[in-house]
Amino acid sequence: QVQLQESGPGLVKPSETLSLTCAVSGYSISSGYYWVWIRQPPGKGMEWIASIYHSGSTYYNPSLKSRVTISMDTSKNQFSLKLTSVTAADTAVYYCAKLDSSSWSENSLFDSWGQGTLVTVSS
Amino acid sequence: SYEVTQPPSVSVSPGQTASITCSGDKLGDKYAYWYQQKPGQSPLVVIYQDTRRPSGIPERFSGSNSGNTATLTISGTQAMDEADYHCQAWDTSTVVFGGGTKLTVL
């Protein structure tokens, strides 16, 4: 069974960079599937941020693309998110998740999720 | 950019049928997915590819998608079904979520 665990600072100052890591256990991320970041502001709906495949293929939400970098460290079996120039609007619970496919397509669903980590942007 | 819209809240009496809608331009031409999220928990898919139910999801959960609207239907709603439900669709290579619907069973 695949398990995902987010980690990173719970508080980030405005204009700084938010950095999160997702540690994966139970499956080698270099073997396949897309790995994604999704966030949920308090009391609001979810927002897909970015996705990555071990080949280096990435997809980004166009609304966040200019500020987001997703990367993968297969030696540590983890993937990471960096979001620059954060504002209060970036305050959210950040989830890492796994797509059930190695093809980034509409036939796929998110079948494993981390527990989520709350990141607050405040001075 | 593509958007899908859900009602913020839906209420249902125990044992009755709950319907949660998700609207988007020509949504019926895309697949709709539904995720259930209980307080403090991560989302769980309850319906995928419009109508399919993952193993372990009760038969009372069903889905449909036609025209501009996808619908999640819960028949014989139970108290344990009280949760937030999120609609999700794909637009080319972009994943889109609705704002979520809080289902209250009262």
PDB file of C-alpha atoms in Angstrom:
ATOM      1  CA  GLN A   1       0.000   0.000   0.000  1.00  0.00           C
ATOM      2  CA  VAL A   2       1.372   3.359  -1.031  1.00  0.00           C
ATOM      3  CA  GLN A   3       1.729   5.931   1.721  1.00  0.00           C
ATOM      4  CA  LEU A   4       2.568   9.607   1.321  1.00  0.00           C
ATOM      5  CA  GLN A   5       3.704  12.043   3.996  1.00  0.00           C
ATOM      6  CA  GLU A   6       4.123  15.784   3.569  1.00  0.00           C
ATOM      7  CA  SER A   7       6.691  17.765   5.509  1.00  0.00           C
ATOM      8  CA  GLY A   8       7.849  21.350   5.644  1.00  0.00           C
ATOM      9  CA  PRO A   9       7.468  24.623   7.538  1.00  0.00           C
ATOM     10  CA  GLY A  10       4.009  25.409   8.809  1.00  0.00           C
ATOM     11  CA  LEU A  11       4.629  29.147   8.670  1.00  0.00           C
ATOM     12  CA  VAL A  12       6.108  31.137   5.808  1.00  0.00           C
ATOM     13  CA  LYS A  13       6.551  34.883   5.595  1.00  0.00           C
ATOM     14  CA  PRO A  14       5.011  36.891   2.752  1.00  0.00           C
ATOM     15  CA  SER A  15       7.233  37.230  -0.322  1.00  0.00           C
ATOM     16  CA  GLU A  16       9.305  34.202   0.731  1.00  0.00           C
ATOM     17  CA  THR A  17       9.412  30.718  -0.792  1.00  0.00           C
ATOM     18  CA  LEU A  18       7.240  27.845   0.414  1.00  0.00           C
ATOM     19  CA  SER A  19       9.047  24.497   0.263  1.00  0.00           C
ATOM     20  CA  LEU A  20       7.404  21.138   0.905  1.00  0.00           C
ATOM     21  CA  THR A  21       8.499  17.547   0.518  1.00  0.00           C
ATOM     22  CA  CYS A  22       6.434  14.405   0.105  1.00  0.00           C
ATOM     23  CA  ALA A  23       8.015  11.165   1.256  1.00  0.00           C
ATOM     24  CA  VAL A  24       6.605   8.073  -0.438  1.00  0.00           C
ATOM     25  CA  SER A  25       6.679   4.578   1.053  1.00  0.00           C
ATOM     26  CA  GLY A  26       5.389   1.293  -0.256  1.00  0.00           C
ATOM     27  CA  TYR A  27       6.260   2.095  -3.868  1.00  0.00           C
ATOM     28  CA  SER A  28       9.280   3.303  -5.785  1.00  0.00           C
ATOM     29  CA  ILE A  29       8.417   6.574  -7.487  1.00  0.00           C
ATOM     30  CA  SER A  30      10.953   5.784 -10.197  1.00  0.00           C
ATOM     31  CA  SER A  31       8.766   2.847 -11.265  1.00  0.00           C
ATOM     32  CA  GLY A  32       5.884   4.919 -12.541  1.00  0.00           C
ATOM     33  CA  TYR A  33       2.741   6.948 -11.892  1.00  0.00           C
ATOM     34  CA  TYR A  34       2.390  10.700 -11.747  1.00  0.00           C
ATOM     35  CA  TRP A  35       2.949  12.401  -8.394  1.00  0.00           C
ATOM     36  CA  VAL A  36       1.092  15.589  -7.650  1.00  0.00           C
ATOM     37  CA  TRP A  37       0.580  18.511  -5.306  1.00  0.00           C
ATOM     38  CA  ILE A  38      -2.927  19.766  -4.517  1.00  0.00           C
ATOM     39  CA  ARG A  39      -3.903  22.470  -2.043  1.00  0.00           C
ATOM     40  CA  GLN A  40      -7.045  23.495  -0.224  1.00  0.00           C
ATOM     41  CA  PRO A  41      -7.399  26.974   1.300  1.00  0.00           C
ATOM     42  CA  PRO A  42      -9.356  27.009   4.568  1.00  0.00           C
ATOM     43  CA  GLY A  43     -13.053  26.609   3.863  1.00  0.00           C
ATOM     44  CA  LYS A  44     -12.554  26.461   0.100  1.00  0.00           C
ATOM     45  CA  GLY A  45     -12.294  23.954  -2.698  1.00  0.00           C
ATOM     46  CA  MET A  46      -9.209  22.098  -3.819  1.00  0.00           C
ATOM     47  CA  GLU A  47      -6.728  23.387  -6.391  1.00  0.00           C
ATOM     48  CA  TRP A  48      -4.314  21.243  -8.382  1.00  0.00           C
ATOM     49  CA  ILE A  49      -0.822  22.749  -8.373  1.00  0.00           C
ATOM     50  CA  ALA A  50       1.602  20.557 -10.285  1.00  0.00           C
ATOM     51  CA  SER A  51       2.502  17.010 -11.299  1.00  0.00           C
ATOM     52  CA  ILE A  52       5.671  15.095 -12.096  1.00  0.00           C
ATOM     53  CA  TYR A  53       6.711  11.767 -13.624  1.00  0.00           C
ATOM     54  CA  HIS A  54      10.048  10.068 -13.065  1.00  0.00           C
ATOM     55  CA  SER A  55      11.006  10.710 -16.696  1.00  0.00           C
ATOM     56  CA  GLY A  56      10.993  14.424 -15.901  1.00  0.00           C
ATOM     57  CA  SER A  57       7.625  15.133 -17.460  1.00  0.00           C
ATOM     58  CA  THR A  58       5.819  17.874 -15.558  1.00  0.00           C
ATOM     59  CA  TYR A  59       2.486  19.641 -15.704  1.00  0.00           C
ATOM     60  CA  TYR A  60       1.612  22.896 -13.965  1.00  0.00           C
ATOM     61  CA  ASN A  61      -1.577  24.760 -13.173  1.00  0.00           C
ATOM     62  CA  PRO A  62      -1.401  27.739 -15.555  1.00  0.00           C
ATOM     63  CA  SER A  63      -2.522  30.101 -12.799  1.00  0.00           C
ATOM     64  CA  LEU A  64       0.470  29.160 -10.630  1.00  0.00           C
ATOM     65  CA  LYS A  65       3.047  28.110 -13.195  1.00  0.00           C
ATOM     66  CA  SER A  66       5.199  31.226 -12.960  1.00  0.00           C
ATOM     67  CA  ARG A  67       5.798  30.655  -9.234  1.00  0.00           C
ATOM     68  CA  VAL A  68       5.912  26.860  -8.954  1.00  0.00           C
ATOM     69  CA  THR A  69       8.611  24.249  -9.333  1.00  0.00           C
ATOM     70  CA  ILE A  70       8.025  20.546  -8.783  1.00  0.00           C
ATOM     71  CA  SER A  71      10.953  18.170  -8.554  1.00  0.00           C
ATOM     72  CA  MET A  72      11.709  14.565  -7.716  1.00  0.00           C
ATOM     73  CA  ASP A  73      14.525  12.817  -5.840  1.00  0.00           C
ATOM     74  CA  THR A  74      14.285   9.150  -6.711  1.00  0.00           C
ATOM     75  CA  SER A  75      17.225   8.237  -4.456  1.00  0.00           C
ATOM     76  CA  LYS A  76      15.193   9.407  -1.460  1.00  0.00           C
ATOM     77  CA  ASN A  77      11.862   8.304  -2.949  1.00  0.00           C
ATOM     78  CA  GLN A  78      10.388  11.738  -2.504  1.00  0.00           C
ATOM     79  CA  PHE A  79       9.178  14.692  -4.504  1.00  0.00           C
ATOM     80  CA  SER A  80       9.043  18.368  -3.652  1.00  0.00           C
ATOM     81  CA  LEU A  81       7.229  21.622  -4.241  1.00  0.00           C
ATOM     82  CA  LYS A  82       8.564  25.156  -4.262  1.00  0.00           C
ATOM     83  CA  LEU A  83       6.218  28.122  -4.463  1.00  0.00           C
ATOM     84  CA  THR A  84       7.839  31.544  -4.648  1.00  0.00           C
ATOM     85  CA  SER A  85       6.654  35.013  -3.663  1.00  0.00           C
ATOM     86  CA  VAL A  86       3.916  33.722  -1.396  1.00  0.00           C
ATOM     87  CA  THR A  87       1.056  35.835  -0.106  1.00  0.00           C
ATOM     88  CA  ALA A  88      -1.761  35.224   2.345  1.00  0.00           C
ATOM     89  CA  ALA A  89      -3.733  33.749  -0.559  1.00  0.00           C
ATOM     90  CA  ASP A  90      -1.318  30.820  -0.547  1.00  0.00           C
ATOM     91  CA  THR A  91      -2.370  29.817   2.967  1.00  0.00           C
ATOM     92  CA  ALA A  92      -3.793  26.329   2.582  1.00  0.00           C
ATOM     93  CA  VAL A  93      -3.576  22.676   3.462  1.00  0.00           C
ATOM     94  CA  TYR A  94      -1.139  21.208   0.963  1.00  0.00           C
ATOM     95  CA  TYR A  95      -1.628  17.584  -0.065  1.00  0.00           C
ATOM     96  CA  CYS A  96       0.649  15.335  -2.033  1.00  0.00           C
ATOM     97  CA  ALA A  97      -1.079  12.599  -3.961  1.00  0.00           C
ATOM     98  CA  LYS A  98      -0.595   9.864  -6.529  1.00  0.00           C
ATOM     99  CA  LEU A  99      -2.338   9.477  -9.866  1.00  0.00           C
ATOM    100  CA  ASP A 100      -3.437   5.936 -10.633  1.00  0.00           C
ATOM    101  CA  SER A 101      -1.805   6.077 -14.045  1.00  0.00           C
ATOM    102  CA  SER A 102       1.531   6.684 -15.731  1.00  0.00           C
ATOM    103  CA  SER A 103      -0.355   8.599 -18.368  1.00  0.00           C
ATOM    104  CA  TRP A 104      -1.435  12.148 -17.620  1.00  0.00           C
ATOM    105  CA  SER A 105      -4.938  11.837 -18.997  1.00  0.00           C
ATOM    106  CA  GLU A 106      -8.582  12.298 -18.176  1.00  0.00           C
ATOM    107  CA  ASN A 107      -9.001   8.587 -17.611  1.00  0.00           C
ATOM    108  CA  SER A 108      -7.088   8.834 -14.325  1.00  0.00           C
ATOM    109  CA  LEU A 109      -7.900   9.545 -10.715  1.00  0.00           C
ATOM    110  CA  PHE A 110      -5.999  10.421  -7.541  1.00  0.00           C
ATOM    111  CA  ASP A 111      -5.973   7.193  -5.575  1.00  0.00           C
ATOM    112  CA  SER A 112      -3.569   7.862  -2.720  1.00  0.00           C
ATOM    113  CA  TRP A 113      -3.199  11.014  -0.654  1.00  0.00           C
ATOM    114  CA  GLY A 114      -1.031  12.265   2.156  1.00  0.00           C
ATOM    115  CA  GLN A 115      -2.684  13.541   5.302  1.00  0.00           C
ATOM    116  CA  GLY A 116      -2.032  17.136   4.296  1.00  0.00           C
ATOM    117  CA  THR A 117       0.005  19.868   5.944  1.00  0.00           C
ATOM    118  CA  LEU A 118      -1.248  23.335   6.796  1.00  0.00           C
ATOM    119  CA  VAL A 119       0.966  26.142   5.592  1.00  0.00           C
ATOM    120  CA  THR A 120       0.166  29.617   6.829  1.00  0.00           C
ATOM    121  CA  VAL A 121       1.591  32.691   5.148  1.00  0.00           C
ATOM    122  CA  SER A 122       1.973  35.433   7.706  1.00  0.00           C
ATOM    123  CA  SER A 123       4.570  37.837   9.019  1.00  0.00           C
TER     124      SER A 123
ATOM    125  CA  SER B   1      -9.756  28.715 -18.017  1.00  0.00           C
ATOM    126  CA  TYR B   2     -12.231  25.899 -17.490  1.00  0.00           C
ATOM    127  CA  GLU B   3     -14.359  25.961 -14.349  1.00  0.00           C
ATOM    128  CA  VAL B   4     -16.818  23.628 -12.657  1.00  0.00           C
ATOM    129  CA  THR B   5     -19.382  24.873 -10.163  1.00  0.00           C
ATOM    130  CA  GLN B   6     -21.009  23.120  -7.224  1.00  0.00           C
ATOM    131  CA  PRO B   7     -23.654  24.272  -4.747  1.00  0.00           C
ATOM    132  CA  PRO B   8     -22.017  25.167  -1.424  1.00  0.00           C
ATOM    133  CA  SER B   9     -24.361  22.995   0.585  1.00  0.00           C
ATOM    134  CA  VAL B  10     -26.985  20.284   0.291  1.00  0.00           C
ATOM    135  CA  SER B  11     -29.138  18.891   3.071  1.00  0.00           C
ATOM    136  CA  VAL B  12     -30.866  15.529   3.185  1.00  0.00           C
ATOM    137  CA  SER B  13     -32.803  13.494   5.717  1.00  0.00           C
ATOM    138  CA  PRO B  14     -31.489  10.072   6.693  1.00  0.00           C
ATOM    139  CA  GLY B  15     -32.725   7.390   4.328  1.00  0.00           C
ATOM    140  CA  GLN B  16     -33.531   9.869   1.574  1.00  0.00           C
ATOM    141  CA  THR B  17     -31.726  10.505  -1.707  1.00  0.00           C
ATOM    142  CA  ALA B  18     -29.119  13.238  -1.950  1.00  0.00           C
ATOM    143  CA  SER B  19     -28.133  14.760  -5.265  1.00  0.00           C
ATOM    144  CA  ILE B  20     -25.070  16.961  -5.667  1.00  0.00           C
ATOM    145  CA  THR B  21     -24.517  18.696  -8.970  1.00  0.00           C
ATOM    146  CA  CYS B  22     -21.411  19.885 -10.766  1.00  0.00           C
ATOM    147  CA  SER B  23     -21.807  22.254 -13.700  1.00  0.00           C
ATOM    148  CA  GLY B  24     -19.388  23.193 -16.435  1.00  0.00           C
ATOM    149  CA  ASP B  25     -19.413  24.007 -20.126  1.00  0.00           C
ATOM    150  CA  LYS B  26     -19.944  20.751 -22.023  1.00  0.00           C
ATOM    151  CA  LEU B  27     -18.951  18.821 -18.915  1.00  0.00           C
ATOM    152  CA  GLY B  28     -20.718  15.801 -20.373  1.00  0.00           C
ATOM    153  CA  ASP B  29     -17.946  15.579 -22.970  1.00  0.00           C
ATOM    154  CA  LYS B  30     -15.418  15.055 -20.197  1.00  0.00           C
ATOM    155  CA  TYR B  31     -15.108  12.563 -17.370  1.00  0.00           C
ATOM    156  CA  ALA B  32     -16.311  13.650 -13.933  1.00  0.00           C
ATOM    157  CA  TYR B  33     -14.822  12.441 -10.693  1.00  0.00           C
ATOM    158  CA  TRP B  34     -16.204  12.770  -7.172  1.00  0.00           C
ATOM    159  CA  TYR B  35     -14.153  12.832  -3.976  1.00  0.00           C
ATOM    160  CA  GLN B  36     -15.548  12.546  -0.467  1.00  0.00           C
ATOM    161  CA  GLN B  37     -13.727  14.387   2.297  1.00  0.00           C
ATOM    162  CA  LYS B  38     -14.644  14.031   5.943  1.00  0.00           C
ATOM    163  CA  PRO B  39     -13.368  16.528   8.546  1.00  0.00           C
ATOM    164  CA  GLY B  40      -9.650  16.179   9.150  1.00  0.00           C
ATOM    165  CA  GLN B  41      -9.287  13.481   6.502  1.00  0.00           C
ATOM    166  CA  SER B  42      -7.839  13.318   3.026  1.00  0.00           C
ATOM    167  CA  PRO B  43     -10.134  13.037   0.025  1.00  0.00           C
ATOM    168  CA  LEU B  44     -11.362   9.636  -1.138  1.00  0.00           C
ATOM    169  CA  VAL B  45     -12.676   8.935  -4.608  1.00  0.00           C
ATOM    170  CA  VAL B  46     -16.256   7.648  -4.578  1.00  0.00           C
ATOM    171  CA  ILE B  47     -17.079   7.914  -8.296  1.00  0.00           C
ATOM    172  CA  TYR B  48     -14.690   7.983 -11.251  1.00  0.00           C
ATOM    173  CA  GLN B  49     -15.162   8.260 -15.022  1.00  0.00           C
ATOM    174  CA  ASP B  50     -18.701   9.570 -14.487  1.00  0.00           C
ATOM    175  CA  THR B  51     -20.335   6.403 -13.221  1.00  0.00           C
ATOM    176  CA  ARG B  52     -17.757   3.934 -11.949  1.00  0.00           C
ATOM    177  CA  ARG B  53     -17.524   3.071  -8.281  1.00  0.00           C
ATOM    178  CA  PRO B  54     -14.197   1.959  -6.733  1.00  0.00           C
ATOM    179  CA  SER B  55     -14.139  -1.256  -4.786  1.00  0.00           C
ATOM    180  CA  GLY B  56     -15.196  -0.690  -1.227  1.00  0.00           C
ATOM    181  CA  ILE B  57     -17.530   2.217  -2.023  1.00  0.00           C
ATOM    182  CA  PRO B  58     -21.143   1.375  -1.127  1.00  0.00           C
ATOM    183  CA  GLU B  59     -23.629   0.795  -3.938  1.00  0.00           C
ATOM    184  CA  ARG B  60     -25.723   3.708  -2.692  1.00  0.00           C
ATOM    185  CA  PHE B  61     -23.206   6.032  -4.397  1.00  0.00           C
ATOM    186  CA  SER B  62     -23.825   6.572  -8.104  1.00  0.00           C
ATOM    187  CA  GLY B  63     -22.963   9.145 -10.736  1.00  0.00           C
ATOM    188  CA  SER B  64     -24.133  10.508 -14.046  1.00  0.00           C
ATOM    189  CA  ASN B  65     -22.841  13.102 -16.485  1.00  0.00           C
ATOM    190  CA  SER B  66     -24.628  14.638 -19.442  1.00  0.00           C
ATOM    191  CA  GLY B  67     -24.804  17.999 -21.138  1.00  0.00           C
ATOM    192  CA  ASN B  68     -23.363  20.583 -18.784  1.00  0.00           C
ATOM    193  CA  THR B  69     -24.014  18.769 -15.516  1.00  0.00           C
ATOM    194  CA  ALA B  70     -22.558  15.855 -13.600  1.00  0.00           C
ATOM    195  CA  THR B  71     -24.505  14.530 -10.650  1.00  0.00           C
ATOM    196  CA  LEU B  72     -23.489  12.503  -7.629  1.00  0.00           C
ATOM    197  CA  THR B  73     -26.433  10.635  -6.149  1.00  0.00           C
ATOM    198  CA  ILE B  74     -26.489   9.003  -2.751  1.00  0.00           C
ATOM    199  CA  SER B  75     -29.473   6.730  -2.239  1.00  0.00           C
ATOM    200  CA  GLY B  76     -30.600   5.884   1.259  1.00  0.00           C
ATOM    201  CA  THR B  77     -28.238   8.463   2.715  1.00  0.00           C
ATOM    202  CA  GLN B  78     -26.683   7.562   6.040  1.00  0.00           C
ATOM    203  CA  ALA B  79     -25.271   9.760   8.758  1.00  0.00           C
ATOM    204  CA  MET B  80     -21.790   8.516   7.858  1.00  0.00           C
ATOM    205  CA  ASP B  81     -22.184  10.111   4.413  1.00  0.00           C
ATOM    206  CA  GLU B  82     -22.067  13.597   5.914  1.00  0.00           C
ATOM    207  CA  ALA B  83     -18.971  15.124   4.338  1.00  0.00           C
ATOM    208  CA  ASP B  84     -17.668  17.544   1.753  1.00  0.00           C
ATOM    209  CA  TYR B  85     -17.920  16.301  -1.817  1.00  0.00           C
ATOM    210  CA  HIS B  86     -15.599  17.621  -4.501  1.00  0.00           C
ATOM    211  CA  CYS B  87     -16.230  17.382  -8.218  1.00  0.00           C
ATOM    212  CA  GLN B  88     -13.172  17.124 -10.475  1.00  0.00           C
ATOM    213  CA  ALA B  89     -12.705  17.182 -14.223  1.00  0.00           C
ATOM    214  CA  TRP B  90      -9.894  17.351 -16.731  1.00  0.00           C
ATOM    215  CA  ASP B  91      -9.526  20.129 -19.294  1.00  0.00           C
ATOM    216  CA  THR B  92      -6.840  19.137 -21.795  1.00  0.00           C
ATOM    217  CA  SER B  93      -3.870  18.620 -19.451  1.00  0.00           C
ATOM    218  CA  THR B  94      -5.242  20.632 -16.565  1.00  0.00           C
ATOM    219  CA  VAL B  95      -7.026  19.284 -13.510  1.00  0.00           C
ATOM    220  CA  VAL B  96      -9.987  21.322 -12.313  1.00  0.00           C
ATOM    221  CA  PHE B  97     -11.853  21.013  -9.033  1.00  0.00           C
ATOM    222  CA  GLY B  98     -15.176  22.486  -8.033  1.00  0.00           C
ATOM    223  CA  GLY B  99     -15.581  24.500  -4.869  1.00  0.00           C
ATOM    224  CA  GLY B 100     -16.926  21.538  -2.945  1.00  0.00           C
ATOM    225  CA  THR B 101     -20.382  20.819  -1.517  1.00  0.00           C
ATOM    226  CA  LYS B 102     -21.034  20.243   2.154  1.00  0.00           C
ATOM    227  CA  LEU B 103     -23.586  17.465   2.550  1.00  0.00           C
ATOM    228  CA  THR B 104     -25.515  17.664   5.797  1.00  0.00           C
ATOM    229  CA  VAL B 105     -27.583  14.691   6.925  1.00  0.00           C
ATOM    230  CA  LEU B 106     -30.274  15.847   9.317  1.00  0.00           C
TER     231      LEU B 106
END
